[in-house]
Short mmCIF file of C-alpha atoms in Angstrom, two decimals:
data_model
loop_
_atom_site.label_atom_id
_atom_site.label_comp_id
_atom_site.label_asym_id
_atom_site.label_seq_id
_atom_site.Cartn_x
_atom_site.Cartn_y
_atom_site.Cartn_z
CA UNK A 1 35.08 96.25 65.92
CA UNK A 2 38.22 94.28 66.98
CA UNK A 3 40.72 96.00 68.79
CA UNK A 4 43.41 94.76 65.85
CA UNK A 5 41.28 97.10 63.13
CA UNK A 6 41.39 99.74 66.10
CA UNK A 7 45.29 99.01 65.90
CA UNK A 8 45.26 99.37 62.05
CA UNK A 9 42.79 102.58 62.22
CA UNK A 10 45.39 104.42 64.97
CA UNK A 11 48.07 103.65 62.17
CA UNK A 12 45.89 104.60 59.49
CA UNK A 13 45.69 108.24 61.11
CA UNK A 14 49.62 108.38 62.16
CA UNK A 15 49.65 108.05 58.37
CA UNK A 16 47.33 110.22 56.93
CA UNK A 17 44.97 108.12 55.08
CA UNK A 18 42.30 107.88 57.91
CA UNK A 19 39.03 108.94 56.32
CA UNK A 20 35.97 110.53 58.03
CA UNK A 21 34.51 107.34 58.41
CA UNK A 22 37.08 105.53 59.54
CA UNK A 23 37.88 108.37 62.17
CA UNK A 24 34.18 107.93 63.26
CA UNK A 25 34.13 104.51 63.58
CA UNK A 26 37.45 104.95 65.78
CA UNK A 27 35.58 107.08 67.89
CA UNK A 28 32.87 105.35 68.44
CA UNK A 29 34.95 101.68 69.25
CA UNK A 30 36.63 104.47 71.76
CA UNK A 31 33.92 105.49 73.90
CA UNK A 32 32.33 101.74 74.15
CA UNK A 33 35.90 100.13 74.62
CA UNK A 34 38.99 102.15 75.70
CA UNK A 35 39.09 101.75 78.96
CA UNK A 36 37.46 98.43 79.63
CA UNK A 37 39.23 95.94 81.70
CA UNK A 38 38.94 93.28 78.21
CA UNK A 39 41.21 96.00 76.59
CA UNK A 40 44.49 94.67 75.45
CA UNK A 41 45.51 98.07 73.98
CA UNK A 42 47.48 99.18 76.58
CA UNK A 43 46.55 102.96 78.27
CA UNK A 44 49.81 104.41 77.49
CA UNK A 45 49.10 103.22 73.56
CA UNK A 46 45.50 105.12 74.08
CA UNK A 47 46.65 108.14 75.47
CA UNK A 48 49.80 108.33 73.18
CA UNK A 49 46.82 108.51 70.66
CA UNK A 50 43.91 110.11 71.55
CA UNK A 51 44.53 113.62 72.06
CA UNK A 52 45.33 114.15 68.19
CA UNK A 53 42.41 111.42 67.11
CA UNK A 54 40.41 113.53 69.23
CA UNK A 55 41.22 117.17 67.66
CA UNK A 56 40.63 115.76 64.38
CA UNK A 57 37.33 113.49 65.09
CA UNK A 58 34.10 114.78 62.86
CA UNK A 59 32.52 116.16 65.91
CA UNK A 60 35.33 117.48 67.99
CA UNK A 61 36.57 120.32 64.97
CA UNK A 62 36.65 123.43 66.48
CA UNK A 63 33.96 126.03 66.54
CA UNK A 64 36.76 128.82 66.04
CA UNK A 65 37.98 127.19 62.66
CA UNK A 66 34.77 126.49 60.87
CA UNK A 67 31.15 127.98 60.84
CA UNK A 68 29.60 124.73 60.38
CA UNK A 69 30.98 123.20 63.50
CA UNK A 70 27.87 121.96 65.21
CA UNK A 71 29.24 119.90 68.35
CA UNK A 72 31.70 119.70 71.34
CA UNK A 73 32.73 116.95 72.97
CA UNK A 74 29.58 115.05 73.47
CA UNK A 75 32.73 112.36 73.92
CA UNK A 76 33.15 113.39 77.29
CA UNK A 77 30.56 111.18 78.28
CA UNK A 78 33.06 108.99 78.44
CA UNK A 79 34.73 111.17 81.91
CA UNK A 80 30.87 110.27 83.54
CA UNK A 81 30.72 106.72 82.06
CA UNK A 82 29.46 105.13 85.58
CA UNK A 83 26.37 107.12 85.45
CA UNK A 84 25.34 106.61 81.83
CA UNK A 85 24.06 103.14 80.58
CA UNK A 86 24.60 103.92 76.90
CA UNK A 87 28.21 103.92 76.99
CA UNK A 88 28.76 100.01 76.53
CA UNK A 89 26.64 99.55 73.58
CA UNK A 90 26.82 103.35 71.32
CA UNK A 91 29.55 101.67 68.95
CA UNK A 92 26.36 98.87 68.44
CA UNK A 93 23.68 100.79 67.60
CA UNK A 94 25.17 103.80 66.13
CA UNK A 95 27.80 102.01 63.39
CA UNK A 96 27.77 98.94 61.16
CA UNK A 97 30.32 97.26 59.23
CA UNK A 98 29.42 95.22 55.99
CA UNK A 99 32.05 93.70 53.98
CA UNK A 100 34.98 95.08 56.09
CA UNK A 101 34.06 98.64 55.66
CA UNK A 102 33.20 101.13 57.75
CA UNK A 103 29.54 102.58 57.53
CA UNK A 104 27.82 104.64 59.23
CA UNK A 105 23.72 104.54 60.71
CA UNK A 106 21.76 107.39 59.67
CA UNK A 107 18.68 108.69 61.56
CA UNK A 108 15.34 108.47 59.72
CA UNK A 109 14.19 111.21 60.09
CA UNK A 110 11.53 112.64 57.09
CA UNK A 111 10.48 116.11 59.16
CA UNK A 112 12.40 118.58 60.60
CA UNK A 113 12.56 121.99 62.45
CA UNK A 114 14.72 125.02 61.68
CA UNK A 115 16.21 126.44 65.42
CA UNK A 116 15.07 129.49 67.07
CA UNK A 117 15.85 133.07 65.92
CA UNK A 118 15.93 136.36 67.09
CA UNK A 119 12.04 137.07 67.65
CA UNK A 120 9.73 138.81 70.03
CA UNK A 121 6.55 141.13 71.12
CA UNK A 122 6.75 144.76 72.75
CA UNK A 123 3.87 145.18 74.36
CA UNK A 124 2.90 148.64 75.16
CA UNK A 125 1.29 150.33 78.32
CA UNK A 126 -1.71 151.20 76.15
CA UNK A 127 -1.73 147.41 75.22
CA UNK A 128 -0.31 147.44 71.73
CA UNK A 129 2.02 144.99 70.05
CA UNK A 130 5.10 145.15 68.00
CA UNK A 131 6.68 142.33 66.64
CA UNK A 132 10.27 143.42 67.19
CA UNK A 133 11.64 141.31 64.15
CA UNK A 134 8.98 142.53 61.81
CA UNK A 135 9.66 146.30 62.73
CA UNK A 136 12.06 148.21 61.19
CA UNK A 137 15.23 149.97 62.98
CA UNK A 138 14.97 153.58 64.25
CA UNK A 139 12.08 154.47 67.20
CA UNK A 140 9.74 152.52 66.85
CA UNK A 141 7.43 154.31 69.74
CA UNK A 142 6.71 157.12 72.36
CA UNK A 143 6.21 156.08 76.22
CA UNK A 144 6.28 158.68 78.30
CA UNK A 145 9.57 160.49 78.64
CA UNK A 146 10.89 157.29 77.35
CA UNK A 147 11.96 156.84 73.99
CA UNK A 148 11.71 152.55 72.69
CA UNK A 149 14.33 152.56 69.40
CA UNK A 150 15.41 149.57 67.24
CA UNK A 151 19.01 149.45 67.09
CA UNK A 152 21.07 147.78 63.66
CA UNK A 153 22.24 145.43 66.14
CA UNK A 154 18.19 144.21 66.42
CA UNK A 155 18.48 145.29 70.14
CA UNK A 156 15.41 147.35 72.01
CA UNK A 157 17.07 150.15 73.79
CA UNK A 158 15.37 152.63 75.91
CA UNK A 159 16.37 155.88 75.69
CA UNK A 160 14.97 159.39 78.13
CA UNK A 161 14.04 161.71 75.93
CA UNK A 162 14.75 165.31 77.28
CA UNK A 163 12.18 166.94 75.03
CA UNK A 164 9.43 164.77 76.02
CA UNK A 165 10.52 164.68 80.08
CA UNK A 166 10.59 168.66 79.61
CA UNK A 167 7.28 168.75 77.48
CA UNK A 168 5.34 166.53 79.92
CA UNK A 169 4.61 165.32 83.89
CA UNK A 170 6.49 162.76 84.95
CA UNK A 171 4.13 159.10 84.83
CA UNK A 172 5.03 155.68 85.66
CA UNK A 173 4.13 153.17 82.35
CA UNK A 174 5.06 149.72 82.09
CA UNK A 175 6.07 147.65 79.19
CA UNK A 176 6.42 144.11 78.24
CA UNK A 177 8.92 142.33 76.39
CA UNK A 178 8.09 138.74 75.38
CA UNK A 179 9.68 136.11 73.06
CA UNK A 180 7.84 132.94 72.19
CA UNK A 181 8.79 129.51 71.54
CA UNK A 182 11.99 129.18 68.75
CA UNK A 183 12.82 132.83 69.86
CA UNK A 184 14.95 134.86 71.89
CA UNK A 185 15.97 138.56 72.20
CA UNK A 186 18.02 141.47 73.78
CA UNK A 187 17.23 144.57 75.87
CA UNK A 188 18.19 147.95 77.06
CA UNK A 189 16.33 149.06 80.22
CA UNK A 190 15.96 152.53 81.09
CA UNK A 191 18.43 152.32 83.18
CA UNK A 192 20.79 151.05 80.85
CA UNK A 193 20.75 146.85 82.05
CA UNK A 194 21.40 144.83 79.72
CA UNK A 195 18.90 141.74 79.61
CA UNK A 196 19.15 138.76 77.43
CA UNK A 197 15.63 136.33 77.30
CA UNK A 198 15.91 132.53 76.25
CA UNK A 199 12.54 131.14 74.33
CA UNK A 200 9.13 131.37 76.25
CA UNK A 201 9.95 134.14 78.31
CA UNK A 202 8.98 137.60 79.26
CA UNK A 203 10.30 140.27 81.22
CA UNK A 204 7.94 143.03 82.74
CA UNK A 205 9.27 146.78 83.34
CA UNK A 206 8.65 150.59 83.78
CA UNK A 207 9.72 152.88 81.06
CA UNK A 208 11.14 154.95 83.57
CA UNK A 209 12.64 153.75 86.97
CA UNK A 210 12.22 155.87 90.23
CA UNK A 211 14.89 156.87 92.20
CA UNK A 212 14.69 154.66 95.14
CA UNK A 213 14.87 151.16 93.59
CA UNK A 214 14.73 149.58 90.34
CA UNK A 215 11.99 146.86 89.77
CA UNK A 216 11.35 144.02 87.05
CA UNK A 217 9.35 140.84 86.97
CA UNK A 218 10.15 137.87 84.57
CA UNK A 219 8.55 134.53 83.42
CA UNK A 220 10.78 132.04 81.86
CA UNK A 221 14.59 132.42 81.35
CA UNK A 222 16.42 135.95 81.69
CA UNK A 223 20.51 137.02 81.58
CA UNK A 224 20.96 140.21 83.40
CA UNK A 225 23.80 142.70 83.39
CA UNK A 226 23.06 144.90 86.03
CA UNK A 227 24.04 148.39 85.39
CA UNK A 228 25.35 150.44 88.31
CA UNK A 229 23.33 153.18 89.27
CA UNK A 230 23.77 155.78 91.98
CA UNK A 231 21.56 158.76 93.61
CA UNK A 232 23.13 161.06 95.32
CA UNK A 233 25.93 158.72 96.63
CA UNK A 234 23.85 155.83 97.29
CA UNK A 235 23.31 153.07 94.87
CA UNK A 236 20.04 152.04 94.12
CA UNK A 237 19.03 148.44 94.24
CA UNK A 238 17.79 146.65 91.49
CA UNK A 239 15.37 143.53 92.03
CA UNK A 240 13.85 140.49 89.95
CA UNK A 241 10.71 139.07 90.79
CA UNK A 242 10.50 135.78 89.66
CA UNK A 243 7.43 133.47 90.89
CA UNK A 244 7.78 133.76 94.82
CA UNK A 245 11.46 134.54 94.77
CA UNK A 246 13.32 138.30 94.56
CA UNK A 247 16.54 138.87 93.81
CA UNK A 248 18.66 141.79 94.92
CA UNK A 249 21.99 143.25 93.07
CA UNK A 250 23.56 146.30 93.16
CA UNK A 251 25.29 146.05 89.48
CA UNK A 252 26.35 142.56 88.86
CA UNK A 253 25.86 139.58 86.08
CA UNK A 254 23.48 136.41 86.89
CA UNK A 255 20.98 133.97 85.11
CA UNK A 256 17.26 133.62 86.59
CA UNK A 257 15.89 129.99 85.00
CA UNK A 258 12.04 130.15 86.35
CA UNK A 259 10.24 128.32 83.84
CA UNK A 260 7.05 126.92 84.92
CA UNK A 261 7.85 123.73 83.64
CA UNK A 262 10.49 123.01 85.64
CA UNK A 263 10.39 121.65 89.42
CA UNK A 264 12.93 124.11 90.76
CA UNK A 265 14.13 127.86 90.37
CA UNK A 266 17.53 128.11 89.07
CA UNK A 267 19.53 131.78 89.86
CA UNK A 268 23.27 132.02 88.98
CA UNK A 269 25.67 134.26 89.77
CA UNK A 270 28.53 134.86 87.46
CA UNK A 271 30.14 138.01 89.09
CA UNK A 272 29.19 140.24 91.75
CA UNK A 273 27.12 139.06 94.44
CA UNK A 274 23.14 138.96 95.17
CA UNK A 275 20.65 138.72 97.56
CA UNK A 276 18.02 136.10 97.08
CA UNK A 277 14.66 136.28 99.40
CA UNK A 278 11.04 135.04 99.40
CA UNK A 279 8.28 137.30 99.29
CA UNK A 280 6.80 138.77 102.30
CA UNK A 281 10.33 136.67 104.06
CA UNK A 282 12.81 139.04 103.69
CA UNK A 283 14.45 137.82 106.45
CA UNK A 284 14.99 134.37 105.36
CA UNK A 285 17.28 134.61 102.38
CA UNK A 286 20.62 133.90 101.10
CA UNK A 287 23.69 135.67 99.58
CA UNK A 288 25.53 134.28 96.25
CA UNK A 289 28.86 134.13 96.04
CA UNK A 290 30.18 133.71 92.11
CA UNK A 291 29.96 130.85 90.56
CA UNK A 292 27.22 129.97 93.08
CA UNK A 293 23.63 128.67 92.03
CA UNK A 294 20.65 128.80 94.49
CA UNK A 295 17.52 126.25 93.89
CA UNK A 296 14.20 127.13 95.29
CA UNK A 297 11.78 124.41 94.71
CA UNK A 298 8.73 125.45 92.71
CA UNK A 299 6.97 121.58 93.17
CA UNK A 300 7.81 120.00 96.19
CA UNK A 301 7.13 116.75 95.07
CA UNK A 302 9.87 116.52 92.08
CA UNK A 303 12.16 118.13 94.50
CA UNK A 304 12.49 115.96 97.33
CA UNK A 305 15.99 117.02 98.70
CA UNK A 306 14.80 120.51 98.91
CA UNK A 307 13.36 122.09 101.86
CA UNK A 308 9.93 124.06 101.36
CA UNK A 309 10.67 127.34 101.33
CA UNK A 310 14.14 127.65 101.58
CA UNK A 311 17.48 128.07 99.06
CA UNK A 312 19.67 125.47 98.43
CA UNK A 313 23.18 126.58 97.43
CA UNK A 314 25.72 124.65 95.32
CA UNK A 315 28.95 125.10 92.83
CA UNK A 316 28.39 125.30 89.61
CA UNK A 317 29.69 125.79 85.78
CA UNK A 318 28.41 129.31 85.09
CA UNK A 319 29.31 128.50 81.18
CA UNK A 320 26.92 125.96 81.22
CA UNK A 321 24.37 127.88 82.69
CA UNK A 322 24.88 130.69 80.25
CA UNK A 323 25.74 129.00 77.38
CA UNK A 324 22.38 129.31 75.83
CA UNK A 325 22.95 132.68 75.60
CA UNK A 326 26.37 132.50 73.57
CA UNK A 327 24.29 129.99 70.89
CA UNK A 328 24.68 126.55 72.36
CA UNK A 329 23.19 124.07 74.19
CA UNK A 330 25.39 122.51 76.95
CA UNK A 331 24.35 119.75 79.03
CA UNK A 332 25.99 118.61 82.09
CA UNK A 333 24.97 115.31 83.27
CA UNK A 334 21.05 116.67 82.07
CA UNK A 335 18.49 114.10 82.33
CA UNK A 336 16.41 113.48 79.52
CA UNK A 337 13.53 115.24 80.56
CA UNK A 338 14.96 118.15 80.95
CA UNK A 339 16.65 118.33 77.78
CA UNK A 340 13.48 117.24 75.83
CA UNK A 341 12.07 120.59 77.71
CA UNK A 342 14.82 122.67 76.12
CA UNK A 343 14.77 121.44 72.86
CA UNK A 344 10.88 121.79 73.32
CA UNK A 345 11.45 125.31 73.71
CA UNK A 346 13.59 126.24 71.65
CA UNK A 347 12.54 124.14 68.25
CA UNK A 348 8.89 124.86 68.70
CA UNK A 349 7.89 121.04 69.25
CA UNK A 350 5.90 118.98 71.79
CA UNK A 351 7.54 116.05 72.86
CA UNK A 352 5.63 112.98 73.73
CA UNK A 353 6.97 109.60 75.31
CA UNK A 354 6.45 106.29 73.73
CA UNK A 355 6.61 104.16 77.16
CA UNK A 356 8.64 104.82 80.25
CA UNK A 357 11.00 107.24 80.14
CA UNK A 358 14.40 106.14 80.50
CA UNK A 359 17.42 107.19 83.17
CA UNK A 360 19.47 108.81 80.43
CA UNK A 361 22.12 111.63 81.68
CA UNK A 362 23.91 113.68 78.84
CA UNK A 363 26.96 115.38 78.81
CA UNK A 364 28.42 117.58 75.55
CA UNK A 365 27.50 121.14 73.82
CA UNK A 366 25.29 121.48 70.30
CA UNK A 367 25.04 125.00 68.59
CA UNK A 368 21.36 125.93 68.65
CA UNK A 369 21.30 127.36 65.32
CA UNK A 370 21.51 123.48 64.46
CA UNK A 371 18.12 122.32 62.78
CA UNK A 372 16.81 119.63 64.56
CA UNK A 373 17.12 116.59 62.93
CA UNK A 374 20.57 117.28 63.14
CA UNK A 375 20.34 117.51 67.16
CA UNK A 376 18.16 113.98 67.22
CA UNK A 377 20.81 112.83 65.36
CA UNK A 378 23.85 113.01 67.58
CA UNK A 379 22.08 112.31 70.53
CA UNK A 380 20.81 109.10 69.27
CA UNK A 381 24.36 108.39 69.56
CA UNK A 382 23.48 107.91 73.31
CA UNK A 383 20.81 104.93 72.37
CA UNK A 384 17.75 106.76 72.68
CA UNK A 385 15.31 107.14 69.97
CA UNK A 386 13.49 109.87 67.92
CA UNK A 387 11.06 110.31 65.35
CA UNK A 388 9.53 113.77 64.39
CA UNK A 389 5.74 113.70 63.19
CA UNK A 390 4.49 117.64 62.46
CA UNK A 391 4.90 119.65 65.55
CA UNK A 392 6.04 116.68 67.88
CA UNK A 393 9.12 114.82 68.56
CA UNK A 394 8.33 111.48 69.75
CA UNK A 395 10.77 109.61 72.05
CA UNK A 396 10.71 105.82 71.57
CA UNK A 397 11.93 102.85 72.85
#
């Protein structure tokens, strides 16, 4: 649009009578052409503007004042502008005008696919599964002096039970935890750790730790709180195994992203500090630091500025890293690859590329309980293209 109906739309808000469209097509003509050098609309006129445009813009509401807020400021691609090519042409291929008004592109999309949920398998050291959202709350079994109980709160606690640890010798069994794709779920350890897994992940443990250190293997993505644990004035350690890399806390709060899809292992710290070594090199590792991130590359060839077999340690937004945990998706300059994976993941859907893929980088937050049509929808805001046949989302040109 011209910049004297972006003029007449500012006014239009000062006044009131802005409608939803309007304030979307505002947006839009925003992002492509605020602060380009052809702009007449002075800066100071912008900012004078913007901030209340902005609070009030259909995808900027905030999550606090409405349950059906499903996005954050994906506008903030506007702050990385120079590395994303979509910028200069969104308010063309997103939003048409026909006879002076106003109208916004919809997505055709004639499938969709409801988000992720709360879902998961116990497996048992005697090799039976529970389906942790089919089961009902209360114990749901016996392993060893361990007791595994439901909670209201859908979380798997374990709990020693004194009867049982009186009643019985003392064994080592191991359980399994394991969500699929479109699921995700919450744990108690024995020891009372708290661990959170994302979709298409697992998390391997004994039902009882021993006293000298506490042990657990993972697959996937994992959110630890690291319960503090002591014996006889010494702490015992507590270490993730996850592919060739372990990690060592004493009580502390990190993310472990070791999917097999991805090139690199991603470990986080958040607060405390940890320990990160290679297997069999337990001389060669590195301490975190919060707000930290160490990469260890998994494939050497999609990691090029990463040394075999040693960390590389950068800064990093811990709230993006976690956010998946508090019910969004946040991406941070993600390439599109990587955030096909993730919606992959976490929808349940295979994603397959019509021709090359392009060099897209996002930038914004989506709730994940958003179905995801929904999702294709906003970020086809960025000029890249969706269609959903069955259990695929195909990327096109």
């Amino acid at each position: 649009m011209d910049e004297s109906l972006a003029k007449e739309l500012f006014q239009k808000y000062k006044d009131g009578t802005l409608t939803e469209e309007e304030m979307a097509l505002l947006e839009s003509w925003y992002i492509a052409h605020a602060k380009s050098s052809n702009s007449t609309i002075t800066t100071n006129e912008i900012e004078k503007n913007l901030d209340q445009v902005w609070e009030s813009l259909p995808v900027n509401k905030d999550e606090k004042a409405s349950n059906n807020s499903t996005v954050k400021p994906l506008l903030k691609w506007l702050a990385v502008a120079a590395s994303i090519a979509i910028i200069s042409t969104i308010g063309v291929n997103i939003f048409l005008r026909q006879k002076n008004e106003p109208k916004i592109k919809t997505v055709a999309i004639v499938q969709d696919a409801a988000p992720g949920d709360n879902r998961a398998k116990l497996t048992l050291a005697n090799g039976q599964n529970i389906m942790l959202h089919e089961a009902g709350n209360g114990k749901l079994a016996q392993q060893g002096q361990t007791a595994v109980i439901k909670t209201k709160q859908g979380e798997i606690v374990y709990e020693f039970d004194m009867q049982e640890a009186g009643s019985r010798a003392q064994t080592v069994t191991y359980n399994t935890i394991s969500t699929p794709k479109a699921g995700q779920y919450q744990v108690k350890l024995p020891d009372g750790t708290r661990v959170w897994l994302n979709a298409a992940s697992s998390i391997h443990f004994p039902t009882v730790f021993p006293t000298t250190e506490r042990v657990v293997e993972i697959a996937g993505e994992a959110y630890f709180e690291v319960a503090k644990v002591k014996k006889k004035s010494k702490r015992v350690p507590f270490k993730v195994k996850a592919g060739n890399q372990v990690v060592e806390v004493l009580g502390t709060r990190f993310n472990v992203n070791s999917y097999a899809d991805e090139a690199i292992i991603q470990t986080t710290l958040v607060e405390g500090s940890i320990k990160l070594e290679l297997a069999g090199k337990e001389n060669q590792g590195v301490l975190l630091r919060p707000g930290e991130q160490a990469l260890l590359a998994r494939d050497l060839r999609k990691s090029a500025d990463i040394a075999a077999g040693s960390f590389k340690v950068k800064q990093v937004d811990t709230k993006t890293v976690i956010a998946w945990k508090e019910g969004y998706f946040r991406f941070n300059n993600v390439g599109l690859p990587e955030l096909m994976r993730q919606l992959s993941r976490w929808y349940d859907m295979e994603v397959v590329y019509e021709g090359p893929i392009k060099e897209y980088e996002f930038v914004g937050q989506i709730e994940r309980n958003t179905n995801l049509s929904k999702v294709l929808q906003i970020l086809e805001l960025g000029d890249v293209h969706f269609r959903i046949e069955n259990k695929k989302i195909v990327v096109t040109n």
